[in-house]
Short mmCIF file of C-alpha atoms and ligand atoms in Angstrom, two decimals:
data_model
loop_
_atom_site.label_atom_id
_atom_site.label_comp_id
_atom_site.label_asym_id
_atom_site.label_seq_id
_atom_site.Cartn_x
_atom_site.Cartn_y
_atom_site.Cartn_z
CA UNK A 1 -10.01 73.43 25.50
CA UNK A 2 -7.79 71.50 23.06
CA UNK A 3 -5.33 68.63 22.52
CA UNK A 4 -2.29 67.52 24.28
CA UNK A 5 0.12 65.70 22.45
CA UNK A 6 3.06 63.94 23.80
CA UNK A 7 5.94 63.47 22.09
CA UNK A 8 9.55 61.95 22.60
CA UNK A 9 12.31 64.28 20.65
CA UNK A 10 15.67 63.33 20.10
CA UNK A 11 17.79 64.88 23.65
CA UNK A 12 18.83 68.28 22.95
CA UNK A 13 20.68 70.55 25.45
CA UNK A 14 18.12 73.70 23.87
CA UNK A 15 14.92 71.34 24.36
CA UNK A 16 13.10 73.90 25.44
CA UNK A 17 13.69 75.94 23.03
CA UNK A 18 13.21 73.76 20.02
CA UNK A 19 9.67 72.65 21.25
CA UNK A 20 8.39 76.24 21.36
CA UNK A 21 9.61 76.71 17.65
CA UNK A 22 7.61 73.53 16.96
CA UNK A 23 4.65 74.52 19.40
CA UNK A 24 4.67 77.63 17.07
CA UNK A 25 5.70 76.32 13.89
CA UNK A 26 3.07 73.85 13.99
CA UNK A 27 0.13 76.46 14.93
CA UNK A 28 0.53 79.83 13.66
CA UNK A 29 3.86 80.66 13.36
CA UNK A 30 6.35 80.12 10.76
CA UNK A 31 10.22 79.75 10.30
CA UNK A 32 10.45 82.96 10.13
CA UNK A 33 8.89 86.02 11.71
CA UNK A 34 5.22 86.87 9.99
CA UNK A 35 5.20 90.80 10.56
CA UNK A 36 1.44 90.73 10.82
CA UNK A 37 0.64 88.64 13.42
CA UNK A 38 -1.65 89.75 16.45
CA UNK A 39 -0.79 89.03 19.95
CA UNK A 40 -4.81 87.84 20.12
CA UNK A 41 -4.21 85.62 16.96
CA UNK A 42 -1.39 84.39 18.40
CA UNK A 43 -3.02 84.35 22.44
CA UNK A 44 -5.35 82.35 20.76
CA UNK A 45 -4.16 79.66 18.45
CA UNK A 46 -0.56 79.60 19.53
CA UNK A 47 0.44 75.69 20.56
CA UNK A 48 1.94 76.22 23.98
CA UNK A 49 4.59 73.90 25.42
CA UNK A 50 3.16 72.41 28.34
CA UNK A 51 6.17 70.44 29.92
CA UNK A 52 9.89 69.15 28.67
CA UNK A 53 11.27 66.56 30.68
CA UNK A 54 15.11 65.22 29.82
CA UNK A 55 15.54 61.33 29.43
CA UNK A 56 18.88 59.49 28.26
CA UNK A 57 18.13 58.97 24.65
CA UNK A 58 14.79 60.89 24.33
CA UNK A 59 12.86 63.92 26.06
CA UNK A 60 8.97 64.20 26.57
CA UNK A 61 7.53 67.04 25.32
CA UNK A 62 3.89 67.71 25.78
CA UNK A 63 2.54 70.71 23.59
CA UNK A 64 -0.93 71.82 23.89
CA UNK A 65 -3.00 72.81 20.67
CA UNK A 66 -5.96 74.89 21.09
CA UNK A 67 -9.12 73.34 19.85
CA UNK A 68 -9.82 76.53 17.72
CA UNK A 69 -6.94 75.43 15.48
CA UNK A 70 -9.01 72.02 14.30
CA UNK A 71 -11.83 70.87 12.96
CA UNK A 72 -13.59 67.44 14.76
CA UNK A 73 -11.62 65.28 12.89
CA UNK A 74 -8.43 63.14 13.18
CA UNK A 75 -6.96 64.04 9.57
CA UNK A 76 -6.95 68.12 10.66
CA UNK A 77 -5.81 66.88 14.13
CA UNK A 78 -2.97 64.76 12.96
CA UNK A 79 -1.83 67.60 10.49
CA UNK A 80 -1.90 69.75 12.87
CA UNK A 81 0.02 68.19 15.99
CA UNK A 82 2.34 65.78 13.55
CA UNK A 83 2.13 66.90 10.13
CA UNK A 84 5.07 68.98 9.35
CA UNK A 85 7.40 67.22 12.78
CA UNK A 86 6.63 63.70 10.97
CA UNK A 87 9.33 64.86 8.15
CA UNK A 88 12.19 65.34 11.01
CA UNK A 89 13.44 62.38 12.23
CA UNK A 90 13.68 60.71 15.72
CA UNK A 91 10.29 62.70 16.73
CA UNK A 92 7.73 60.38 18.08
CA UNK A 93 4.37 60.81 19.11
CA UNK A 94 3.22 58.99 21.70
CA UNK A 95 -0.14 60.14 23.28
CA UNK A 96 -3.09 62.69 22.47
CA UNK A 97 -5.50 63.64 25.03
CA UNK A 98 -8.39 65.22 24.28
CA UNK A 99 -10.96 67.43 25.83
CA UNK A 100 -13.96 66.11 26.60
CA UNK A 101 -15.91 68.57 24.05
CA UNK A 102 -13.94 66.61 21.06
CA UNK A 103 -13.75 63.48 22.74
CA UNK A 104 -17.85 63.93 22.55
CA UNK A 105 -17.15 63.70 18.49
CA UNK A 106 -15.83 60.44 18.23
CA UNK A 107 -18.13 57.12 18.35
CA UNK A 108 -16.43 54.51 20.19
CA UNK A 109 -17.06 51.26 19.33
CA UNK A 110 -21.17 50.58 18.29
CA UNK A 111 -20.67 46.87 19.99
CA UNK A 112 -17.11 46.44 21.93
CA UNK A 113 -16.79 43.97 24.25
CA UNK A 114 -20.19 44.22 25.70
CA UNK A 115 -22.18 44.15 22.37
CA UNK A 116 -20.22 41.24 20.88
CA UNK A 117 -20.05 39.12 23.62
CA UNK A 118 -23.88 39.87 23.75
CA UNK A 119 -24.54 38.95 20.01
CA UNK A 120 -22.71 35.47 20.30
CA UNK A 121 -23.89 34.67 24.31
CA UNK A 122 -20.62 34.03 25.32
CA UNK A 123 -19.54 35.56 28.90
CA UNK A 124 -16.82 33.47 30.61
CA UNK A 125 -13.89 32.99 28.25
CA UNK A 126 -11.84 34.08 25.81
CA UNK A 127 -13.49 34.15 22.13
CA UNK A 128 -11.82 31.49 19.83
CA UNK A 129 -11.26 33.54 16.35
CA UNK A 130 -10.31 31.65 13.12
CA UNK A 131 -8.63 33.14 10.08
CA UNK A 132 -10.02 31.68 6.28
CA UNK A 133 -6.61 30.50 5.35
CA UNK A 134 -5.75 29.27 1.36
CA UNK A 135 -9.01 30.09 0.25
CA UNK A 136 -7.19 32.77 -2.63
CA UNK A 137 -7.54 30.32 -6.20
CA UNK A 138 -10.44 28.16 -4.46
CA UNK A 139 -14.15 28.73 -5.01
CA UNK A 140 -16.92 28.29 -2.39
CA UNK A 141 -17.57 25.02 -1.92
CA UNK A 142 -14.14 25.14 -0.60
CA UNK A 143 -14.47 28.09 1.44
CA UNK A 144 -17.75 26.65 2.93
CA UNK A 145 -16.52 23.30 3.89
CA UNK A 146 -13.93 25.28 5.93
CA UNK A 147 -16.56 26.98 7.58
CA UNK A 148 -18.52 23.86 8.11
CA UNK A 149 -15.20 22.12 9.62
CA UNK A 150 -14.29 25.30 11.81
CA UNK A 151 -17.94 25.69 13.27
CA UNK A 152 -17.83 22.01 14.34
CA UNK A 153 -14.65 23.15 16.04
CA UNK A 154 -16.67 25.27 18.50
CA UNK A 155 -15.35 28.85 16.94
CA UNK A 156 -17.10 31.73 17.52
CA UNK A 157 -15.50 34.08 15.29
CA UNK A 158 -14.02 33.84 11.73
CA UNK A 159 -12.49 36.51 9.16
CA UNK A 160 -11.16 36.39 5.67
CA UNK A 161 -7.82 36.48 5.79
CA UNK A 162 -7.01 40.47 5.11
CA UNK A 163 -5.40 39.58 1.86
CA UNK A 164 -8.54 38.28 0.48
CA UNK A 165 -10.10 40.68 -1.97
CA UNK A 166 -12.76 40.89 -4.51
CA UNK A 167 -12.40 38.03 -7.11
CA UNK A 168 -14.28 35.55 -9.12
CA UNK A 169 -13.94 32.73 -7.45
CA UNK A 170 -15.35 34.02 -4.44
CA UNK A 171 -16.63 36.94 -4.80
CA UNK A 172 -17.62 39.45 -1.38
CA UNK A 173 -21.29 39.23 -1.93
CA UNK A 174 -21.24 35.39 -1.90
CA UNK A 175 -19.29 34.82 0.96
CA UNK A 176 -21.69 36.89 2.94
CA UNK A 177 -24.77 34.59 1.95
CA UNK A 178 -22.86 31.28 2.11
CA UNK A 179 -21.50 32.10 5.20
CA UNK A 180 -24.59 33.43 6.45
CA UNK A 181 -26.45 30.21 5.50
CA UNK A 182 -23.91 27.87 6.85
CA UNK A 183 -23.90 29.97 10.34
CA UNK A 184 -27.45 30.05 10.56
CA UNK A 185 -27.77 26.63 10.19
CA UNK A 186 -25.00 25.86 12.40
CA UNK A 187 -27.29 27.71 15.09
CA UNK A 188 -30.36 25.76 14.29
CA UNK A 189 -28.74 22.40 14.83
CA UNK A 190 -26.14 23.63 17.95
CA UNK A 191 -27.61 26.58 19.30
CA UNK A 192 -24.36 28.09 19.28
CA UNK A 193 -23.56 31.22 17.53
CA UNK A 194 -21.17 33.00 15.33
CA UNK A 195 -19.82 35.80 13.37
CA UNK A 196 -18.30 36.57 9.89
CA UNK A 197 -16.47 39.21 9.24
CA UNK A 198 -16.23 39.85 5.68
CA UNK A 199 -12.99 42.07 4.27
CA UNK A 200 -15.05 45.39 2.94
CA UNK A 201 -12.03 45.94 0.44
CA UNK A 202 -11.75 47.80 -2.83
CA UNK A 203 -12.34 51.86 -3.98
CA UNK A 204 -13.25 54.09 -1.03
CA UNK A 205 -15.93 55.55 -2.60
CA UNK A 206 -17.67 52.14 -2.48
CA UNK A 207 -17.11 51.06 0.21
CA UNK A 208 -19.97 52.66 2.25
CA UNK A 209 -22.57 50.76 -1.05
CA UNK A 210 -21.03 47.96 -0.51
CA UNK A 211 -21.53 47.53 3.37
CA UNK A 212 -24.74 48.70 3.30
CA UNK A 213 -25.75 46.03 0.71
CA UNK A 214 -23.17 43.14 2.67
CA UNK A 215 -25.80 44.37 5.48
CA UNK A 216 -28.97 43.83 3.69
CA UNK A 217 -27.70 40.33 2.87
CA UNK A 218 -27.08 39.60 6.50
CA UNK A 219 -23.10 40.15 6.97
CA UNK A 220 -22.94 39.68 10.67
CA UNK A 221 -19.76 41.47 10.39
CA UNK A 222 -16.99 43.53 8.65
CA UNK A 223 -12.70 43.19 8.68
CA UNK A 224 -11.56 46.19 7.76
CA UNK A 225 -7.65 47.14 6.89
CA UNK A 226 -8.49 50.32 8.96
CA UNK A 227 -4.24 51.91 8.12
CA UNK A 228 -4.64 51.09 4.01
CA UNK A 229 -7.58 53.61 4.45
CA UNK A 230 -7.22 55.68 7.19
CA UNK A 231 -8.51 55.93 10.44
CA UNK A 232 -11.14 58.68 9.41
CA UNK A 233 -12.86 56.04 6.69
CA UNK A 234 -13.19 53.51 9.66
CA UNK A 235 -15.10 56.04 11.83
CA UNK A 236 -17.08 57.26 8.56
CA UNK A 237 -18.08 53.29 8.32
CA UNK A 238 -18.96 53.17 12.27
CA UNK A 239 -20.84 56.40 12.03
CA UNK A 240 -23.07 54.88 9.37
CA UNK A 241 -27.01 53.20 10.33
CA UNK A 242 -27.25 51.48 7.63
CA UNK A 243 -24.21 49.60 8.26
CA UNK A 244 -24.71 49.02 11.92
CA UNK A 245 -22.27 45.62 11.99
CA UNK A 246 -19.77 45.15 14.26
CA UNK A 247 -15.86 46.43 12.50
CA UNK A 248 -13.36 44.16 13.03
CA UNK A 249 -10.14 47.08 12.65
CA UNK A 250 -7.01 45.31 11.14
CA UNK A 251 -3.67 46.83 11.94
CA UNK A 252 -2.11 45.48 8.76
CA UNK A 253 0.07 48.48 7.88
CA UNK A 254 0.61 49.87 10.92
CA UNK A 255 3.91 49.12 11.06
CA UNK A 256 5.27 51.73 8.63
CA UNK A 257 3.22 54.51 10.89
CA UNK A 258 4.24 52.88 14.10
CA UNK A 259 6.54 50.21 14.08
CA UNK A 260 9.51 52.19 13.43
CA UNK A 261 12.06 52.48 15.95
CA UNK A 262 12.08 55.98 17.22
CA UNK A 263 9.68 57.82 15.17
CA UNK A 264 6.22 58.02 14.29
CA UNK A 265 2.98 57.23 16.38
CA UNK A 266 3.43 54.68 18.90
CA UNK A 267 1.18 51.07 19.40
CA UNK A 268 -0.69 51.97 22.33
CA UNK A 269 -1.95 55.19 20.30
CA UNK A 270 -2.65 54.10 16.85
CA UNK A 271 -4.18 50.87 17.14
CA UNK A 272 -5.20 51.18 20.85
CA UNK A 273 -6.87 54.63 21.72
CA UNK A 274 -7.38 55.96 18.01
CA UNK A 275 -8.88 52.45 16.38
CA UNK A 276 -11.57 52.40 19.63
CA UNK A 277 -11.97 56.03 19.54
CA UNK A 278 -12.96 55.70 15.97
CA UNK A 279 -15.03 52.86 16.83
CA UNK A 280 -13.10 49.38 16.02
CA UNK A 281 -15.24 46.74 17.96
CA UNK A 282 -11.99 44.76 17.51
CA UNK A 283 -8.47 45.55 16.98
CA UNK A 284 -6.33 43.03 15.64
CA UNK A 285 -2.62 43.15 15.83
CA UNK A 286 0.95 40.77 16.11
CA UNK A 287 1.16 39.56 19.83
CA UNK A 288 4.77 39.16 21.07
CA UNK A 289 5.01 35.34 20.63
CA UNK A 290 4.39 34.73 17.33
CA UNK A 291 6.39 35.04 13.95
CA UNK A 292 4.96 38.38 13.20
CA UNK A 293 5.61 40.15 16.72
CA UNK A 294 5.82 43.48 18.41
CA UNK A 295 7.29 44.10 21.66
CA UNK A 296 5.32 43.11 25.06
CA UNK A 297 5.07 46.71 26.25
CA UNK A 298 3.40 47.67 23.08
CA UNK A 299 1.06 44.86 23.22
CA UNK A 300 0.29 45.38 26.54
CA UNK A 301 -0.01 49.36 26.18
CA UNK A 302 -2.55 48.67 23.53
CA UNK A 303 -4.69 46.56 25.64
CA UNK A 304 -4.42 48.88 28.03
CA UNK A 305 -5.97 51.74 25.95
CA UNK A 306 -8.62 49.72 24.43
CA UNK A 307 -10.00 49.12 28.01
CA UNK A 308 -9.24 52.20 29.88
CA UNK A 309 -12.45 54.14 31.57
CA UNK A 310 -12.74 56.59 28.64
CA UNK A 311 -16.71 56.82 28.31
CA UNK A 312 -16.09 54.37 25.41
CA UNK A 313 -17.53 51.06 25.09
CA UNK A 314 -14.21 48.22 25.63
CA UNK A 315 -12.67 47.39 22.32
CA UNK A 316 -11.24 43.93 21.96
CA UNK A 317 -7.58 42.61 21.66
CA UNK A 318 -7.27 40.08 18.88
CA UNK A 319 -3.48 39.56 19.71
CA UNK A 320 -2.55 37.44 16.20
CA UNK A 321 0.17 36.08 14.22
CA UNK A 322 1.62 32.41 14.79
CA UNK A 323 -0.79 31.76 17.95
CA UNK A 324 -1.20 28.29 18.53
CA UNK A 325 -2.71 26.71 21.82
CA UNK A 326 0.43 26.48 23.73
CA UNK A 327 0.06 30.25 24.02
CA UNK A 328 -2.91 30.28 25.17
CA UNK A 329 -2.24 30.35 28.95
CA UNK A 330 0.27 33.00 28.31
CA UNK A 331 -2.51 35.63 26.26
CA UNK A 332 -4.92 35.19 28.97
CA UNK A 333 -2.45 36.08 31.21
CA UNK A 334 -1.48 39.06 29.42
CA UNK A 335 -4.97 40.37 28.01
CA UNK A 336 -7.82 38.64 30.67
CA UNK A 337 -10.80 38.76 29.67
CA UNK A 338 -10.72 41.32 27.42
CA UNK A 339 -9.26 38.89 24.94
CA UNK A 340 -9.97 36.70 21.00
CA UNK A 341 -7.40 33.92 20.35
CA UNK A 342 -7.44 34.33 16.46
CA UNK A 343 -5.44 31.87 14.50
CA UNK A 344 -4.96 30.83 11.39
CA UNK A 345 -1.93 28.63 10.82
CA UNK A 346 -3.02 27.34 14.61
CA UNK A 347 -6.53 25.86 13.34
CA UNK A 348 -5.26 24.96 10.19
CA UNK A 349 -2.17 22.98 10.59
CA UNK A 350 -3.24 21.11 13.16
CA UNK A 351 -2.03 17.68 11.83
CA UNK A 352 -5.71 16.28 12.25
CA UNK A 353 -7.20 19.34 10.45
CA UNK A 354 -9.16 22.24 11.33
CA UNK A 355 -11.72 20.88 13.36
CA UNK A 356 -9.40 19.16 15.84
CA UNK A 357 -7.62 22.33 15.43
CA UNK A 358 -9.87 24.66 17.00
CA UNK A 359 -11.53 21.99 19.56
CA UNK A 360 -7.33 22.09 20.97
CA UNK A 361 -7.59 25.76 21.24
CA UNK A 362 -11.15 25.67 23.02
CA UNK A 363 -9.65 22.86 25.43
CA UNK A 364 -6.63 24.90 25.85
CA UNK A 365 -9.23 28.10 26.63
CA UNK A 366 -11.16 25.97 29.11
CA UNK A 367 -7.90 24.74 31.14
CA UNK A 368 -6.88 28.27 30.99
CA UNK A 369 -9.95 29.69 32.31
CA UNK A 370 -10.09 27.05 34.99
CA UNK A 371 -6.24 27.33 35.66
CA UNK A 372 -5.38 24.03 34.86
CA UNK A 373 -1.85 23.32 32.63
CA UNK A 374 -1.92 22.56 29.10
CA UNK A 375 -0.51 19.30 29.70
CA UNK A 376 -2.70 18.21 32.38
CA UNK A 377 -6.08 19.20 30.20
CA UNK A 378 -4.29 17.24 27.12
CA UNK A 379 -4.76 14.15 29.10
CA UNK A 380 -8.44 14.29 28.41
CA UNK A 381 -8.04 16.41 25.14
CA UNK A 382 -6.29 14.22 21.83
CA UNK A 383 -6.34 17.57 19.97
CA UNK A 384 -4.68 19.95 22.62
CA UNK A 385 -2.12 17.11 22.73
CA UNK A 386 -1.24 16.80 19.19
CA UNK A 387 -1.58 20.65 19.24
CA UNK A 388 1.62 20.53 21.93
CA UNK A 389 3.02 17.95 20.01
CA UNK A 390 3.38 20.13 17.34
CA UNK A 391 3.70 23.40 18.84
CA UNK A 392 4.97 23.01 22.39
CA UNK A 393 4.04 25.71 25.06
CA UNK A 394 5.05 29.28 24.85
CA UNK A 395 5.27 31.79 28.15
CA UNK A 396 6.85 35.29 28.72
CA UNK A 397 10.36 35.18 29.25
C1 1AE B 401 -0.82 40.37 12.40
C2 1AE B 401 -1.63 39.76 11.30
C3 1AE B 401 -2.10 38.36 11.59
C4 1AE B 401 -3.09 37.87 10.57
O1 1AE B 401 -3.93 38.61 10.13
C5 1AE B 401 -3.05 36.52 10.13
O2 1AE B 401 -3.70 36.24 9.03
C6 1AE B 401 -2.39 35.52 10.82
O3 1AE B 401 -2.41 34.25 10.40
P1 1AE B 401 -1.72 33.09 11.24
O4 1AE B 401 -2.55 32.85 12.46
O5 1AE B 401 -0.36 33.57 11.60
O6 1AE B 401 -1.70 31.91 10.33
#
């Protein structure tokens, strides 16, 4: 029973070699020899090297740590299988499997794909997520007039942008009641629902209080900047009753942990498996086609780990960053169903403003859906044209 971690190490002739001093540097060994170790303590809590297999520029190494070593918890499992290799460079870890025993600790998402798609009654598309853009230095009549002119857009999702903290002008408490008020009008009048999710920012130690109370006021949901925290003070916020909203995880951040060529954790790990293991409803992070981008495969390999048959609710991909409707085709493509079109820049620079902006990215949804091209459905759709006007289409090269 345990963890195994895989790993790429720089190529070494000795591979084999080197990952048993890690296997037992890591666990109970040390540089040097400890006179007083048992052959039970070490039978026991050794990490054993399970595999090494020799690639061109890397090898994968797949060391198994024995579940005796760690407590339930991702900070004593990521000391344990990367704490002291994260300081050498070139090592990268790339997977962790778990048994099913300490799989059985984690949450999972409270709502996922399921649960959210449930709350808002929307089954058959793509959600259409917009992103609160200039609101820092404005108060709230500004901020709900955006909301007003985004709702009348047909949106069904929108988030403070993740730079948005506490401040006077509009403060977190206030946003959740305006917003609430707003949306539940909205649904009066349309019928149509939506959600808000609020950036819980500030002190860790408040941030369960403040949740709680965003709750009582009727948040309908939380955007949380999961890698300033940790991934341990997400799960801590999932694992709470009182909170009981769905988390929308921002991978702001990420990119110092993973992003780095050739060392640290990889995409697909961090803000695929880990975030829904932890229990992100929604994991939010650069697509490859916009101005803030990561590579297809990692895009791709974290869909593919927020939707693999793990005994986990789904967790959805908000692939983000530059999207505009021309791209639209292109994400479905890539992330099916399982898939929020978030924009921000996209909604709000439309040159006819933001309700023409998101009514182009719901026409370009619907032509998607129904596999018509962008430019046929802009015959019928003035905003989706302007929208490729502006824009033009995007597709995988
Ligand atoms: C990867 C972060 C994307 C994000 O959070 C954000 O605010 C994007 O804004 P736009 O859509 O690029 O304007």
């Amino acid at each position: 029973m345990g963890i195994t971690a895989t790993y790429l190490f720089p190529t070494h002739p000795d591979q084999e070699k080197i990952a048993e001093q890690h296997a037992l540097g890591l666990t109970i060994g040390s540089w040097t020899d400890i006179p007083h170790l048992e052959q039970e303590q070490l039978k026991h809590h050794k990490g054993e090297v399970l595999s090494v297999v020799p690639g061109e520029k890397k090898d994968t190494v797949t060391i198994f740590y024995p579940s005796a070593n760690v407590s339930a918890d991702l900070p004593a499992i990521f000391t344990t299988v990367y704490g002291k290799l994260s300081f050498f460079e070139g090592y990268e870890l790339i997977d962790l499997q778990f048994d099913d025993q300490l799989l059985a600790q984690f949450p999972g998402p409270r709502f996922g794909v399921t649960g959210i798609r449930e709350q808002l009654g929307v089954y058959d598309r793509p959600l259409l997520k917009a992103i609160f853009k200039g609101v820092m230095g404005r108060d709230l009549s500004f901020f709900s007039a955006q909301l007003t002119e985004l709702l009348a857009g047909g949106i069904d999702l929108i988030k403070d942008d993740e730079i948005l903290f506490e401040n006077e002008l509009t403060p977190f408490y206030k946003r959740v009641t305006t917003a609430k008020e707003i949306i539940d009008q909205h649904y009066e009048q349309t019928g149509a629902r939506a959600l808000y999710a609020v950036n819980l920012s500030g002190r860790s130690h408040d941030l369960h209080e403040k949740a709680e109370r965003a709750t009582e006021l009727g948040a309908s949901a939380l955007l949380f900047n999961v890698h300033a925290y940790g991934l341990d003070t997400l799960q801590s916020l999932r694992e709470n009753d009182n909170i009981g909203l769905p988390i929308l995880a921002h991978s702001a951040l990420s990119g110092v942990l993973a992003g780095q060529a050739g060392s640290g954790f990889s995409y697909p790990l961090l803000v695929g498996k880990l975030t829904r293991m932890v229990g992100g409803d929604l994991s939010l992070f650069p697509s490859p086609y916009g101005n803030v981008a990561i590579s297809r495969e990692d895009a791709l390999g974290i869909n593919a780990m927020l939707v693999e048959e793990n005994g986990f609710e789904r967790t959805f991909a908000v692939p983000s960053a530059g999207i505009h409707p021309g791209m639209v085709p292109q994400l479905l493509a890539d992330f099916g169903d399982n898939l929020v079109i978030n924009a921000g820049g996209g909604i709000f620079g439309h040159p006819d403003g933001p309700t023409p902006g998101a009514q182009a990215f719901r026409a370009a949804i619907d032509a998607s859906v129904n596999k018509i091209s962008l430019p046929e459905a802009a015959k019928i759709s003035i905003p989706l044209q302007h929208a490729l006007d502006q824009w033009g289409i995007v597709q995988a090269t």
